[in-house]
PDB file of C-alpha atoms in Angstrom:
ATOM      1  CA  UNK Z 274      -7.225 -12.671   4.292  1.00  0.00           C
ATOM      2  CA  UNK Z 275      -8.552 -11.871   7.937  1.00  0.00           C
ATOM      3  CA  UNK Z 276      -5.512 -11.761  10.487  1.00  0.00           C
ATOM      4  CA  UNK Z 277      -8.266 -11.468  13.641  1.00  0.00           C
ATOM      5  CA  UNK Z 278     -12.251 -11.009  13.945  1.00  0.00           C
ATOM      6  CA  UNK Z 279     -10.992  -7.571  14.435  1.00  0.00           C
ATOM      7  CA  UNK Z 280      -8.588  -6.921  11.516  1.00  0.00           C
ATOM      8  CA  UNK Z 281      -9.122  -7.202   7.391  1.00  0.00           C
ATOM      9  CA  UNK Z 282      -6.079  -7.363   5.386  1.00  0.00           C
ATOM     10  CA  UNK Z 283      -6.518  -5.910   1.504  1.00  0.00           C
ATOM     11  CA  UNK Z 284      -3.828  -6.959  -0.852  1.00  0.00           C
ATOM     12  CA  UNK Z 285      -3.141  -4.967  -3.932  1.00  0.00           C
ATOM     13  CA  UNK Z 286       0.363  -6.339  -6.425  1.00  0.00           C
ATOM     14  CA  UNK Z 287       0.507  -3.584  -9.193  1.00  0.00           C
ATOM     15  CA  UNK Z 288       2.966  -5.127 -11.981  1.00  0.00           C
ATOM     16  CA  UNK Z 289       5.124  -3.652 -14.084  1.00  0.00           C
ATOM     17  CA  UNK Z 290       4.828   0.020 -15.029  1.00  0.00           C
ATOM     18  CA  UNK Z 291       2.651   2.482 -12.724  1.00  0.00           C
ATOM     19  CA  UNK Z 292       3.009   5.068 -15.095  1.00  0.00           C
ATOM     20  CA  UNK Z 293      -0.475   6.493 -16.484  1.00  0.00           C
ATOM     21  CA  UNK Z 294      -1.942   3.136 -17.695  1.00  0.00           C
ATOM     22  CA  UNK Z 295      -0.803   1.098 -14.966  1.00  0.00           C
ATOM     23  CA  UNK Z 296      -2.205   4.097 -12.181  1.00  0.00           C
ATOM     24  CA  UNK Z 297      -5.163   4.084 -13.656  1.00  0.00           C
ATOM     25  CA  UNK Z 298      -5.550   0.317 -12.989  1.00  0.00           C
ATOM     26  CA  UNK Z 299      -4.246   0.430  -9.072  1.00  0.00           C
ATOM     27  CA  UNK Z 300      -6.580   3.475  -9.049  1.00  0.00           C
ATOM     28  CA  UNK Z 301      -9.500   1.206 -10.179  1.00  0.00           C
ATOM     29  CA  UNK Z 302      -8.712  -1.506  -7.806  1.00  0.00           C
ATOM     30  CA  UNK Z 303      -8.812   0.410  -4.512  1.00  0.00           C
ATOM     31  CA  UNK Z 304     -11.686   2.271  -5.740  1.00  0.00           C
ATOM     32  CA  UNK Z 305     -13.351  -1.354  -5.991  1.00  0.00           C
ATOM     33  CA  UNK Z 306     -12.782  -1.548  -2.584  1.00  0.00           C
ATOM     34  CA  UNK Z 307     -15.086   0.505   0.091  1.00  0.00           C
ATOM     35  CA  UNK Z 308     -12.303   1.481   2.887  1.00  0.00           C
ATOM     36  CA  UNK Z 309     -13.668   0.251   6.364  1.00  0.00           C
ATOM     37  CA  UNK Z 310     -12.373   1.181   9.905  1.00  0.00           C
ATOM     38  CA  UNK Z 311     -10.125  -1.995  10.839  1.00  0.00           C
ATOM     39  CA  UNK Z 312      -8.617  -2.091   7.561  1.00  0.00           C
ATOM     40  CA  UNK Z 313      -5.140  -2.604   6.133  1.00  0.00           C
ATOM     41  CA  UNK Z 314      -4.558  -2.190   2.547  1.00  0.00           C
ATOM     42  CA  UNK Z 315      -1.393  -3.020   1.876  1.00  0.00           C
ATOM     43  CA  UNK Z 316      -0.047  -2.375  -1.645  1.00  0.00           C
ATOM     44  CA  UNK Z 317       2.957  -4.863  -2.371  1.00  0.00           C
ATOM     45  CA  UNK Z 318       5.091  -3.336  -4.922  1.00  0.00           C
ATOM     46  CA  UNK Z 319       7.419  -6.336  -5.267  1.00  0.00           C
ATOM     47  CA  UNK Z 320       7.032  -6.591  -9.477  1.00  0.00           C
ATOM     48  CA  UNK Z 321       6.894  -2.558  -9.977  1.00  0.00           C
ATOM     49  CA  UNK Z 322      10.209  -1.559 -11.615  1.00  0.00           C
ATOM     50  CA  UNK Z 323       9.011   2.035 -12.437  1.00  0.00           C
ATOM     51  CA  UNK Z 324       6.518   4.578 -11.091  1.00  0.00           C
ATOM     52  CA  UNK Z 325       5.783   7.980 -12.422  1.00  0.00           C
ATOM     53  CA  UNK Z 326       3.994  10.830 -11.053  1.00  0.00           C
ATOM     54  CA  UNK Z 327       0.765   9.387 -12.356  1.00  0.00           C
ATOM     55  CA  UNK Z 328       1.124   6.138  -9.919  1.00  0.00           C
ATOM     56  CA  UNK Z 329       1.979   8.577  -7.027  1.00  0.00           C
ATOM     57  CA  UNK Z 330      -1.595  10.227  -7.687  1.00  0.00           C
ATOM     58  CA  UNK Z 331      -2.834   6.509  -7.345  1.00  0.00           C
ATOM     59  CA  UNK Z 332      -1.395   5.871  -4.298  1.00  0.00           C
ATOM     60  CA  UNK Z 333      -1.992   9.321  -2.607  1.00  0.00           C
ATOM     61  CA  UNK Z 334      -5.056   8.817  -3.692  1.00  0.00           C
ATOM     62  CA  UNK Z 335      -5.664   5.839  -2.160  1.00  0.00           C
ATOM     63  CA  UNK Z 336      -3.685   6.970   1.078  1.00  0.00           C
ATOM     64  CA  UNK Z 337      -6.669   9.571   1.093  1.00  0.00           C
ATOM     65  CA  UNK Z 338      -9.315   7.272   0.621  1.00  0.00           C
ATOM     66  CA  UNK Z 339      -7.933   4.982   3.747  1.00  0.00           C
ATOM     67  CA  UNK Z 340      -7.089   7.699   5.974  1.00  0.00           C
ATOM     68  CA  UNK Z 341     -11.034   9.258   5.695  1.00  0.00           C
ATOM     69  CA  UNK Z 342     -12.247   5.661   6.518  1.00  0.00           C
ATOM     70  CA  UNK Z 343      -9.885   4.827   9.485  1.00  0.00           C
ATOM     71  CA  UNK Z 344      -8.195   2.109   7.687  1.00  0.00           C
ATOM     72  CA  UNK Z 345      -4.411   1.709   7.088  1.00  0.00           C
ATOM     73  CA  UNK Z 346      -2.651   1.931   4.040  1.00  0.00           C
ATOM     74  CA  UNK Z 347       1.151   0.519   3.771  1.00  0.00           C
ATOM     75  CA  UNK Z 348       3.378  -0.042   1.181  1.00  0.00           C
ATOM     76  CA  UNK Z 349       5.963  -2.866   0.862  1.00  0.00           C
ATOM     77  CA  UNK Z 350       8.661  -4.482  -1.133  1.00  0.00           C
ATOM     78  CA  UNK Z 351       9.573  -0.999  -2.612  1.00  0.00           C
ATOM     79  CA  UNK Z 352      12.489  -1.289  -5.068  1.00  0.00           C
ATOM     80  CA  UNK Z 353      15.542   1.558  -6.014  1.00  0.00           C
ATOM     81  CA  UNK Z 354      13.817   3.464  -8.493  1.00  0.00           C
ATOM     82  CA  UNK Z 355      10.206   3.343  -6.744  1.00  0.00           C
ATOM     83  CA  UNK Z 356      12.212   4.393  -3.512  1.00  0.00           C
ATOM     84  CA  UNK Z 357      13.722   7.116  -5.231  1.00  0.00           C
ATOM     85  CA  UNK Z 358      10.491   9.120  -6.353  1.00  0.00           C
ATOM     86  CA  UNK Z 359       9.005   8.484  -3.262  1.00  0.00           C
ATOM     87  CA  UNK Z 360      11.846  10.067  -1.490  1.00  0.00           C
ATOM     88  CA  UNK Z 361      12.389  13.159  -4.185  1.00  0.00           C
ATOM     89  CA  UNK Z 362       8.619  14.003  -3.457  1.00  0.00           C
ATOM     90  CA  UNK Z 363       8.698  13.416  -0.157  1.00  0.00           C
ATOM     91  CA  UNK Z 364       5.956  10.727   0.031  1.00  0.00           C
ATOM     92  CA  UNK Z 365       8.873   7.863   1.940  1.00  0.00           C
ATOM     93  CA  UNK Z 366       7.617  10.240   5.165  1.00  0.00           C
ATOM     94  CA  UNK Z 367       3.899  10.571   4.338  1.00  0.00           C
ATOM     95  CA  UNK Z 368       3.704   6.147   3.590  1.00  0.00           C
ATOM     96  CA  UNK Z 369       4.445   3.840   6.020  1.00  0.00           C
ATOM     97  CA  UNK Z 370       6.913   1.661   4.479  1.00  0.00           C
ATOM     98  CA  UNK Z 371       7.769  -2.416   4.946  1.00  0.00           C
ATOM     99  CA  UNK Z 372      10.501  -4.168   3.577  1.00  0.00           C
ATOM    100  CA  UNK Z 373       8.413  -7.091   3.096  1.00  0.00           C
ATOM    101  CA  UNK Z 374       5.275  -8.251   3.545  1.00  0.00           C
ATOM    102  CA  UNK Z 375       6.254 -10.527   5.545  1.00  0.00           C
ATOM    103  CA  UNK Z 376       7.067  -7.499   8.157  1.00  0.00           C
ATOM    104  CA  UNK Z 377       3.947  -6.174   7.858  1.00  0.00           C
ATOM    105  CA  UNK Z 378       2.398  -9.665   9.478  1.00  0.00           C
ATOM    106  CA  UNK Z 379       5.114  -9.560  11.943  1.00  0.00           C
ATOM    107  CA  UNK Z 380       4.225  -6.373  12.864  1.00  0.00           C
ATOM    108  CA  UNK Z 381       0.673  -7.078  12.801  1.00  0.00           C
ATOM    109  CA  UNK Z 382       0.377 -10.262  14.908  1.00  0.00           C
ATOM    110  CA  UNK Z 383       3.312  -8.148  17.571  1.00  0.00           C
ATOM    111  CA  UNK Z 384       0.920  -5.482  17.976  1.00  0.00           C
ATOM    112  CA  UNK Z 385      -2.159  -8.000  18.391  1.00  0.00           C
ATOM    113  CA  UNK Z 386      -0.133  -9.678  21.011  1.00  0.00           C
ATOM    114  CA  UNK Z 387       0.975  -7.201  22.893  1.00  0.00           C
ATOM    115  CA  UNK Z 388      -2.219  -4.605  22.093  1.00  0.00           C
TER     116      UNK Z 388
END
């Protein structure tokens, strides 16, 4: 999905579990993905009901990944138990964090607007 000439949006949906099977897969995904300046992965975590420390490595590691590139990596649609880890480890301050994807755009299309 391409927002502007300028901007590439990257959509990953994990499902389920992100526990060591399902981190390995999210892991896989981004890593099918070459990170590019202009860039905005977003990882929509809208049918994830659990996450262990093995899907924070995933997403850390993917954080990484973006950061080294100059592309953006949010998450969205974060539910209770998600939140939770992410706040016990710290990582709600390190991610930027949307309630919905629908934000995101909104945010997106503000900040092309007013940029």
């Amino acid at each position: 999905m391409t927002l502007t000439p300028e901007f590439q949006l990257v959509l990953f949906k994990p499902e389920g579990r992100v526990d060591l099977e399902g981190g390995r897969v999210l892991s896989e995904q981004m890593a099918k993905i070459a990170p590019q300046t202009h860039q905005l992965w977003v990882i929509d975590l809208v049918k994830v009901d659990f996450m262990d420390s093995s899907g924070l490595v995933a997403l850390v590691k993917g954080l990484k990944a973006a950061r080294q590139s100059g592309c953006r990596l949010v998450l969205c649609n974060v539910h209770a138990p998600v939140k939770l880890i992410l706040e016990l480890t710290d990582l709600d301050s390190v991610f930027e964090i949307f309630n919905s994807y629908e934000d995101i755009l909104s945010t997106l299309n503000h900040q092309t607007v007013t940029g």
